[in-house]
Structures are given as structure tokens and as C-alpha cells.
CSV table of C-alpha atoms in Angstrom, one decimal:
chain,number,residue,atom,x,y,z
C,1,MET,CA,-11.5,-2.7,-19.5
C,2,SER,CA,-8.3,-4.5,-18.2
C,3,ASN,CA,-7.7,-7.8,-18.5
C,4,ARG,CA,-5.4,-8.3,-15.7
C,5,SER,CA,-6.5,-9.7,-12.3
C,6,SER,CA,-7.3,-7.1,-9.3
C,7,ASN,CA,-4.9,-9.1,-7.5
C,8,THR,CA,-1.7,-8.5,-9.3
C,9,ALA,CA,0.4,-5.1,-9.0
C,10,ALA,CA,0.5,-2.5,-11.8
C,11,VAL,CA,3.8,-2.3,-11.4
C,12,PRO,CA,5.3,-5.6,-10.6
C,13,GLU,CA,8.6,-4.6,-9.0
C,14,ALA,CA,6.1,-2.8,-6.3
C,15,LYS,CA,4.9,-5.8,-5.0
C,16,GLY,CA,7.6,-6.3,-2.3
C,17,ALA,CA,7.0,-2.9,-1.0
C,18,LEU,CA,3.4,-3.1,-1.2
C,19,ASP,CA,3.5,-6.4,0.9
C,20,ARG,CA,5.6,-4.8,3.6
C,21,PHE,CA,3.7,-1.7,3.3
C,22,LYS,CA,0.1,-4.1,4.1
C,23,PHE,CA,2.2,-5.8,7.0
C,24,GLU,CA,3.0,-2.6,8.4
C,25,VAL,CA,-0.4,-0.9,8.3
C,26,ALA,CA,-1.7,-4.3,9.8
C,27,ASN,CA,0.4,-4.1,12.8
C,28,GLU,CA,-0.3,-0.4,12.9
C,29,LEU,CA,-4.1,-1.4,13.2
C,30,GLY,CA,-3.7,-4.7,15.2
C,31,VAL,CA,-4.8,-6.8,12.6
C,32,PRO,CA,-2.9,-10.2,13.1
C,33,LEU,CA,-1.9,-10.6,9.7
C,34,THR,CA,0.6,-13.4,8.8
C,35,ASP,CA,2.5,-14.5,5.8
C,36,GLY,CA,0.2,-16.7,4.0
C,37,TYR,CA,-3.3,-18.0,5.2
C,38,ASN,CA,-5.6,-15.4,7.1
C,39,GLY,CA,-9.0,-17.1,6.5
C,40,ASN,CA,-9.4,-16.8,10.1
C,41,LEU,CA,-9.4,-12.7,9.7
C,42,THR,CA,-12.9,-11.4,9.1
C,43,SER,CA,-13.8,-9.0,6.2
C,44,LYS,CA,-13.9,-6.2,8.4
C,45,GLN,CA,-10.2,-6.8,9.5
C,46,ASN,CA,-9.0,-7.1,6.1
C,47,GLY,CA,-11.1,-4.4,4.7
C,48,SER,CA,-9.6,-2.0,7.6
C,49,VAL,CA,-6.4,-2.9,6.2
C,50,GLY,CA,-6.8,-2.3,2.6
C,51,GLY,CA,-8.7,0.6,3.1
C,52,TYR,CA,-6.3,2.2,5.4
C,53,MET,CA,-3.2,1.3,2.6
C,54,VAL,CA,-5.5,3.4,-0.1
C,55,LYS,CA,-5.9,6.3,2.4
C,56,LYS,CA,-2.3,6.3,3.2
C,57,MET,CA,-1.1,6.1,-0.3
C,58,ILE,CA,-3.4,9.0,-1.5
C,59,GLU,CA,-2.3,11.0,1.5
C,60,ALA,CA,1.7,10.4,0.1
C,61,GLN,CA,0.4,10.9,-3.4
C,62,GLU,CA,-1.3,14.2,-2.8
C,63,ARG,CA,1.8,15.7,-0.4
C,64,GLN,CA,4.3,14.6,-3.4
C,65,MET,CA,1.7,16.6,-5.8
C,66,SER,CA,1.9,19.6,-3.5
C,67,GLY,CA,5.5,19.3,-3.1
C,68,GLY,CA,4.9,19.2,0.4
C,69,ALA,CA,7.1,17.3,3.1
C,70,SER,CA,7.5,13.7,2.5
C,71,MET,CA,6.4,11.3,5.2
C,72,PRO,CA,8.7,10.6,8.1
C,73,ALA,CA,11.3,7.9,7.7
C,74,GLY,CA,10.2,4.0,8.3
C,75,ASN,CA,6.8,5.0,6.8
C,76,MET,CA,6.0,4.0,3.3
C,77,SER,CA,5.0,6.8,0.6
C,78,ALA,CA,3.2,6.1,-2.6
C,79,GLY,CA,6.6,7.3,-4.5
C,80,ASN,CA,8.0,4.5,-2.9
C,81,MET,CA,5.5,1.9,-4.1
C,82,SER,CA,5.7,3.2,-7.8
C,83,ALA,CA,9.4,1.6,-8.4
C,84,GLY,CA,10.0,2.2,-12.2
C,85,SER,CA,7.8,4.9,-12.8
C,86,THR,CA,9.5,8.0,-13.3
C,87,SER,CA,7.7,9.9,-15.7
C,88,GLN,CA,5.7,13.2,-14.2
C,89,TYR,CA,2.4,13.1,-15.9
């Protein structure tokens, strides 16, 4: 079992990209996410952002693993968020 908090990035260099991705997803879903306190948002709103982020990261990773086309410019991909990780299994 890991000792790190569930609120820390596994790859610290990816934190900025993950934050940008979070705001991109929130905007896409119409969730009024702000930089700072978001206690006014419901669990459903916050969960929809996190869930959609995971879905998009899994899709991007599957596409990368299958050698498929990358996501259109402007969209985040799992490859962009794993900064510093260059190993291929």
C-alpha cells in the first residue's frame, strides 16, 4: 500500500497539465469550476469532472497503446500528462 495522499500526482511534473485538463473538462461539462475554493459545487458536479477526466485518460492511453491516431490539437492526452515518464513497459 502506498503512503502518498490520493490528492497528489503520481508524477509531480504532471500537476500543471492535470490542473489544465481539469478546467478543460469542467468547461466542457458546464461545471463552473474556479481556481481556489469550490465548496459550492455538488458532489455530482465534482464527480462528473473527475469521472470524465478518467474516461478521457483511459481512451487516450488505449489509443496510444494501439498505435492509433492521437487526439486533436488542444485536447489533453494521457501521454501529455505523464511528463518525465519515457519507459515503454
